[in-house]
XYZ file of C-alpha atoms in Angstrom:
65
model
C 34.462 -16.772 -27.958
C 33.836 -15.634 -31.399
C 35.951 -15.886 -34.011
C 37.450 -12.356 -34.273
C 38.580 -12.956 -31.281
C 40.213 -16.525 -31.840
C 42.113 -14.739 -35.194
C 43.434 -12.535 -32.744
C 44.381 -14.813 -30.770
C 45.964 -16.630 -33.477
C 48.357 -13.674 -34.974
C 49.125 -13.249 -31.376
C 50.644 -16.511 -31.021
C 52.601 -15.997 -34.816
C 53.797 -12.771 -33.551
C 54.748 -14.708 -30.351
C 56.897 -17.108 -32.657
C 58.647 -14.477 -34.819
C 59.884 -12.590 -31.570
C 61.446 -16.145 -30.274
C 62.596 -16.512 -33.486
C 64.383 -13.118 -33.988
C 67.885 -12.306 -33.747
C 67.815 -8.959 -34.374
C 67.558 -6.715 -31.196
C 66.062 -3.575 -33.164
C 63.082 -6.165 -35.155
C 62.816 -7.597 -31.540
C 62.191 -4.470 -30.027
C 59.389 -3.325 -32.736
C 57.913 -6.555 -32.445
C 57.263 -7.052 -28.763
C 55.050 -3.461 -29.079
C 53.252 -5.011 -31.564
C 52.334 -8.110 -29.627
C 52.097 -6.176 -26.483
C 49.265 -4.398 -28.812
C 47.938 -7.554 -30.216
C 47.818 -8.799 -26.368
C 45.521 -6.220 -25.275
C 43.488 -6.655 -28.028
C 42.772 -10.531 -27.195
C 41.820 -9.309 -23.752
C 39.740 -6.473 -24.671
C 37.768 -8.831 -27.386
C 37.471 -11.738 -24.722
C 36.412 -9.571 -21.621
C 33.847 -8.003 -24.043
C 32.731 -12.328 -25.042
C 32.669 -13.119 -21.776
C 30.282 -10.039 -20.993
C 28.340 -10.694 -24.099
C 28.322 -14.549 -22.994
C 26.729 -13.916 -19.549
C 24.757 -11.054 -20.479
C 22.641 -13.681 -23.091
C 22.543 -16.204 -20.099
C 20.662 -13.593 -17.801
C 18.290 -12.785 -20.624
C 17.145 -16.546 -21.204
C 16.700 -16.908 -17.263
C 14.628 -13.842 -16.932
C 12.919 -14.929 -19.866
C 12.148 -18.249 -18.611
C 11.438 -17.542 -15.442
């Protein structure tokens, strides 16, 4: 994975740990849309990786062969 993705990963798992953290009902609230946002965005960068990833492995077999 690249590291874009990885940050994203990481301020997913902060947000993660300031909802658990949170007393507040209202902050709660506004912060689970924000990770559910920050979620999606971890997926959408590591499906696009993964496609990247395999798309780079067909090229050097089709190359080498």
């Amino acid at each position: 994975m690249t590291n874009g993705t990885w940050e994203k990963i990481e301020k997913r798992r902060e947000l993660k740990q300031t909802i658990n953290s949170c007393s507040d009902q209202q902050q709660k609230t506004d912060l689970r849309a924000q990770y559910w946002e920050a979620n999606r965005e971890v997926k959408k960068n590591a499906r696009h990786d993964k496609r990247e990833f395999v798309h780079n492995l067909t090229e050097e077999a089709e190359t080498a062969a």
